[in-house]
Every structure is written in structure tokens, then in C-alpha cells.
Coordinates of C-alpha atoms and ligand atoms in Angstrom, one line a residue:
M1 CA -4.1 28.8 38.3
R2 CA -0.6 30.3 39.0
L3 CA -0.5 33.9 39.9
I4 CA 2.1 36.5 40.8
F5 CA 0.8 39.7 43.0
L6 CA 3.5 42.4 42.2
G7 CA 3.2 45.8 43.8
P8 CA 4.8 48.1 46.3
P9 CA 4.4 47.3 50.1
G10 CA 1.1 48.4 51.5
A11 CA -0.6 47.8 48.2
G12 CA -3.0 45.2 49.5
K13 CA -1.3 42.1 48.0
G14 CA -1.6 40.0 51.2
T15 CA -5.3 41.1 52.1
Q16 CA -6.1 40.2 48.8
A17 CA -4.0 37.0 48.5
V18 CA -6.0 35.3 51.6
R19 CA -9.4 36.3 50.3
L20 CA -8.2 34.6 46.7
E21 CA -6.9 31.6 48.7
E22 CA -10.2 31.0 50.3
H23 CA -12.5 31.8 47.1
F24 CA -10.4 29.6 44.7
G25 CA -8.7 27.3 47.1
I26 CA -5.1 27.9 46.1
P27 CA -2.4 28.6 48.7
Q28 CA -0.9 32.4 49.3
I29 CA 2.9 32.0 49.3
A30 CA 4.0 35.0 50.9
S31 CA 7.8 35.3 51.1
G32 CA 7.5 38.2 53.9
D33 CA 5.5 35.9 56.0
M34 CA 7.8 32.8 55.9
L35 CA 10.9 35.3 56.5
R36 CA 9.2 36.6 59.6
H37 CA 8.5 33.3 60.8
A38 CA 12.1 32.3 60.2
V39 CA 13.2 35.3 62.2
I40 CA 10.7 34.9 65.3
E41 CA 12.0 31.1 65.3
R42 CA 15.6 32.2 64.8
T43 CA 16.6 29.7 62.2
P44 CA 19.9 30.5 60.6
L45 CA 18.2 31.7 57.8
G46 CA 16.1 34.0 59.7
L47 CA 19.0 35.5 61.7
K48 CA 20.8 36.1 58.3
A49 CA 17.5 38.0 57.1
K50 CA 16.9 40.2 59.9
E51 CA 19.3 42.8 59.6
Y52 CA 18.0 43.5 55.8
M53 CA 14.2 43.5 56.8
D54 CA 14.6 45.8 59.6
R55 CA 16.3 48.3 57.4
G56 CA 13.7 47.7 54.6
D57 CA 16.2 46.0 52.1
L58 CA 15.7 43.0 50.1
V59 CA 17.4 40.2 51.8
P60 CA 19.9 38.0 49.6
D61 CA 18.4 36.2 46.9
D62 CA 19.8 32.8 47.8
V63 CA 17.8 33.2 51.1
T64 CA 14.4 34.0 49.3
D65 CA 15.1 31.5 46.6
A66 CA 15.8 28.5 48.8
L67 CA 12.6 29.4 51.0
V68 CA 10.4 30.0 47.9
G69 CA 12.0 26.9 45.7
E70 CA 11.5 24.6 48.7
R71 CA 7.7 26.0 49.1
L72 CA 6.7 25.6 45.4
G73 CA 7.6 21.9 45.6
M74 CA 5.2 21.2 48.2
K75 CA 1.9 19.1 47.4
D76 CA -0.5 21.9 47.9
A77 CA 1.2 24.0 45.3
E78 CA 0.9 21.6 42.6
K79 CA -2.7 22.9 41.7
G80 CA -1.7 26.6 41.7
F81 CA -0.8 29.3 44.0
I82 CA -0.8 33.2 44.6
L83 CA 2.9 34.2 45.2
D84 CA 2.7 37.5 47.2
G85 CA 5.8 39.5 47.5
Y86 CA 8.0 37.1 45.2
P87 CA 9.7 37.6 42.7
R88 CA 10.9 41.0 43.9
N89 CA 13.8 41.7 41.1
V90 CA 14.6 40.1 37.9
H91 CA 17.1 37.5 39.4
Q92 CA 14.3 36.1 41.4
A93 CA 11.9 36.1 38.4
E94 CA 14.3 34.1 36.4
F95 CA 14.8 31.7 39.1
L96 CA 11.3 31.3 39.4
D97 CA 11.1 30.5 35.6
E98 CA 13.5 27.5 36.2
V99 CA 11.7 26.0 39.3
L100 CA 8.5 26.0 37.1
E101 CA 10.0 24.8 34.1
E102 CA 11.3 21.8 36.1
Q103 CA 7.7 21.0 37.3
G104 CA 6.4 21.7 33.6
A105 CA 4.6 24.6 34.8
R106 CA 4.1 28.2 34.1
I107 CA 2.9 31.4 35.4
D108 CA -0.7 32.4 34.2
R109 CA -0.8 35.8 35.4
V110 CA 0.9 38.8 37.0
V111 CA -1.2 41.3 38.6
R112 CA 0.3 44.6 39.0
F113 CA -1.2 46.5 42.1
E114 CA -1.3 50.2 41.4
V115 CA -1.3 52.7 44.3
D116 CA 0.2 55.9 45.5
E117 CA 2.7 56.8 47.8
A118 CA 0.4 58.9 50.3
E119 CA -2.0 56.0 50.2
I120 CA 0.6 53.4 51.1
I121 CA 2.0 55.7 53.9
A122 CA -1.5 55.7 55.4
R123 CA -2.0 52.2 55.2
L124 CA 1.4 50.8 56.5
S125 CA 1.1 53.3 59.5
G126 CA -2.1 51.8 60.4
R127 CA -1.3 48.2 59.6
R128 CA -1.3 45.6 62.7
I129 CA -0.5 41.8 62.1
C130 CA -1.2 38.9 63.9
P131 CA 2.4 37.3 64.7
V132 CA 0.7 33.7 65.0
C133 CA -1.4 33.4 61.8
D134 CA -0.4 36.3 59.6
S135 CA -3.8 37.8 59.7
V136 CA -3.4 41.7 58.6
Y137 CA -5.5 44.3 60.2
H138 CA -5.6 48.2 59.8
V139 CA -6.5 50.4 62.8
V140 CA -9.1 52.4 60.8
A141 CA -9.9 50.4 57.4
K142 CA -10.3 46.8 59.1
P143 CA -10.1 47.0 62.9
P144 CA -10.2 43.9 64.8
R145 CA -13.2 42.9 66.7
T146 CA -11.4 43.7 70.0
E147 CA -8.8 46.5 69.8
G148 CA -5.3 44.9 69.5
V149 CA -6.4 41.5 69.6
C150 CA -6.6 39.0 66.7
D151 CA -10.3 37.8 65.6
L152 CA -9.0 34.4 64.8
D153 CA -6.8 33.3 67.4
A154 CA -6.9 36.0 70.2
A155 CA -3.1 36.5 70.1
A156 CA -1.8 40.3 70.6
L157 CA -1.6 42.3 67.5
L158 CA 2.0 43.8 66.6
Q159 CA 3.1 46.8 64.6
R160 CA 5.8 45.5 62.1
Q161 CA 9.2 46.9 63.0
D162 CA 9.6 47.8 59.3
D163 CA 6.3 49.8 59.1
T164 CA 7.6 53.2 60.5
E165 CA 7.4 56.1 58.0
E166 CA 11.3 56.2 57.4
T167 CA 11.4 52.6 56.7
I168 CA 8.3 52.7 54.6
R169 CA 9.9 55.6 52.3
H170 CA 13.0 53.5 52.0
R171 CA 11.0 50.1 50.9
F172 CA 9.1 52.4 48.5
E173 CA 12.3 53.5 46.9
V174 CA 13.7 49.8 46.7
Y175 CA 10.5 48.7 45.2
H176 CA 10.9 51.2 42.4
E177 CA 14.6 50.6 41.9
Q178 CA 14.6 46.6 42.2
T179 CA 11.2 45.5 41.8
S180 CA 9.5 47.8 39.4
P181 CA 11.7 46.6 36.3
L182 CA 9.4 43.5 36.8
I183 CA 6.5 45.5 35.3
Q184 CA 8.3 45.4 31.6
F185 CA 9.9 41.9 32.3
Y186 CA 6.2 40.6 32.4
E187 CA 4.6 42.8 30.0
L188 CA 7.0 41.9 27.2
Q189 CA 5.8 38.2 27.9
G190 CA 2.1 39.4 27.8
L191 CA 1.5 38.3 31.2
L192 CA 0.6 41.4 33.0
T193 CA -2.8 42.9 34.2
T194 CA -2.9 46.1 36.0
I195 CA -5.6 46.6 38.8
N196 CA -6.6 50.1 40.5
A197 CA -5.4 49.1 44.1
M198 CA -6.6 52.4 45.4
A199 CA -10.2 51.3 45.6
T200 CA -11.8 49.6 48.7
A201 CA -10.8 46.1 49.5
D202 CA -14.3 44.5 48.2
E203 CA -13.8 46.5 44.7
V204 CA -10.2 45.2 44.5
F205 CA -11.3 41.8 45.1
D206 CA -14.0 42.2 42.3
Q207 CA -11.4 43.5 40.0
L208 CA -9.1 40.2 40.9
R209 CA -12.1 37.7 40.5
A210 CA -12.4 39.2 37.1
V211 CA -8.6 38.6 36.4
A212 CA -8.6 35.1 37.8
G213 CA -11.8 34.1 36.0
E214 CA -9.8 35.2 32.6
S215 CA -6.7 33.0 33.7
R216 CA -8.3 29.9 34.3
Ligands
ADP301 P1 0.9 44.5 51.1 O1 0.8 42.8 51.2 O2 0.7 44.6 49.6 O3 2.0 44.9 51.8 P2 -1.3 44.5 53.1 O4 -2.3 43.5 52.6 O5 -0.5 44.2 54.3 O6 -0.2 44.9 51.7 O7 -2.1 45.7 53.3 C1 -1.5 47.0 53.9 C2 -2.4 47.8 55.1 O8 -3.6 48.4 54.2 C3 -3.0 46.6 55.7 O9 -3.3 47.5 57.0 C4 -4.5 46.5 55.2 O10 -5.6 46.4 56.3 C5 -4.6 47.8 54.7 N1 -5.4 47.7 53.2 C6 -5.4 46.5 52.4 N2 -6.3 46.7 51.6 C7 -6.7 47.8 51.5 C8 -7.8 48.9 50.8 N3 -8.3 48.2 49.7 N4 -8.1 50.1 51.3 C9 -7.6 50.6 52.6 N5 -6.7 49.7 53.3 C10 -6.4 48.5 52.8
AMP302 P1 6.8 42.1 53.0 O1 6.2 41.2 53.9 O2 6.4 41.6 51.4 O3 6.4 43.4 53.0 O4 8.2 41.6 53.2 C1 8.9 42.3 54.4 C2 10.4 42.3 54.0 O5 10.9 41.0 53.8 C3 10.9 42.9 52.8 O6 11.2 44.3 53.0 C4 12.5 42.4 52.7 O7 13.2 42.8 53.6 C5 11.9 40.8 52.7 N1 11.4 40.2 51.7 C6 10.2 39.7 51.3 N2 10.2 39.0 50.3 C7 11.4 39.3 49.6 C8 11.8 38.8 48.3 N3 11.2 38.1 47.6 N4 13.2 39.3 48.1 C9 13.9 39.9 49.0 N5 13.6 40.1 50.4 C10 12.2 40.0 50.5

């Protein structure tokens, strides 16, 4: 099962990808997580990406294509994957098609997470992440057991640098300008399913299980 999660920042893609990863045993491939680790580790790629990420702009395609292309070649991605945050423009979608074609594979379904801007601001301003294991929390909707501490590895939780209201609004614009054309791109291929991502996390997961069941 090869899935793409498409939707604006804060729609809940990462939260659901982790649940689906556990449920179906296929890896979440999150370009944003991979880039944040490259920034923390100060790799050449991370140093190049940082300024774009801090502004809320897309990093150049050659950076994300290299990262995701390499990741898709790994053993655990053979049986399927959930792409979370990639592709984010038409060039990336075409690059992905080429990589998969070389592997004799194809995307089974693209899930579009539909959510409004006010909800996104509420979700992203309360988001906290674990810099070690990438777990995602929310101060109200999904608080950790101990305030400010990851349930899984006890690391101190962080607020992402790009989760400020100004940068959130910019990322939402970038989504509309550069990423939303992918809705039509995949609709024309008959691959798109839209889900209501305004619902609770459990309800969204139920919708996804139904979609994944249909895609198997
Ligand atoms: P994305 O990966 O699409 O950017 P996240 O999964 O990181 O989004 O979710 C953004 C924030 O919203 C997180 O703080 C997360 O805990 C919270 N969240 C995710 N899904 C829901 C939901 N269905 N209802 C309320 N809050 C949610
Ligand atoms: P995310 O964790 O998905 O919200 O991504 C955080 C940031 O990483 C984005 O605002 C971009 O700067 C960068 N990023 C992640 N994925 C991509 C991608 N596919 N293409 C370009 N930039 C990306």
C-alpha cells in the first residue's frame, strides 16, 4: 500500500501517519522530519534547508528529491509507505512518479486532508514536538503525561520555530499556491480521496482505515 497524505500544515497528517504506520506496518516517510534532523545534525543539506524552513518556504526541489528518493530505495519501503509532506508541488510529484516507475511501483491512493485555516492556527500554535523521536503533541488536544516531556523517551518537548502565527499564515499561502495544484493533478488520475480532517483524531483515523482498506 503506497499512500500520499496531502493537506495544509497542521491538518494532522503526521499524527495519522504514525497511527497508520503502527496499524499496517508500513513506514511513514515525512520529508519535514528528515529535514529537521538534517538541520539539527548540521549536514550540508540541513544547512542549505534551514533558512527556507525558518521562513516557511519550500526548500529547493533538489534537496527534497535527494532525501526522499534515497529513502524510497530502502528495504522497508518495498512493501509500501505513507508519504507525509511530499510531494509538495507538481515537479516533486513528477519526480516521485519517475522513482516509482524505476521500481515498477505506483501510488495506490492520495488522501487529501481538508481543514480550515482557523483550525490550523489553533492546532499549530499548540503543537509541541519531541526533537528525538518526532512524536507530536498538542497542549490541549494531546498533552503529554508530564507537561513539556515526551511520553516515549522523556526528552524535553519543543515548539517548532516555524509554528509562530506569522509563519503559519505564510505556510498556508505557500500550500495554496504551490501544493494545492496537486489536488487536481491526482484527481485527474483517479487517485484522490478527500477526508474530513476537522474531526477528532480517532474519527479521522476511522476514515483513513476505510480508505486504506479500499486501497489494498
Ligand atoms: P501535520 O503533520 O499535518 O502538519 P500534525 O499531525 O503535526 O499536522 O498535527 C498538528 C497539531 O494538531 C498537533 O499538535 C496535533 O497534536 C494536533 N492534531 C492532530 N490531529 C488533530 C485532530 N484531529 N484534532 C485536534 N488536534 C489535532
Ligand atoms: P512539515 O514538517 O511537513 O510541516 O515541513 C516543514 C518544512 O520543511 C516546510 O515548511 C518546508 O520548508 C520543508 N519541507 C518539508 N517537506 C518539503 C517538501 N516536500 N518540499 C519542500 N520543502 C519541504
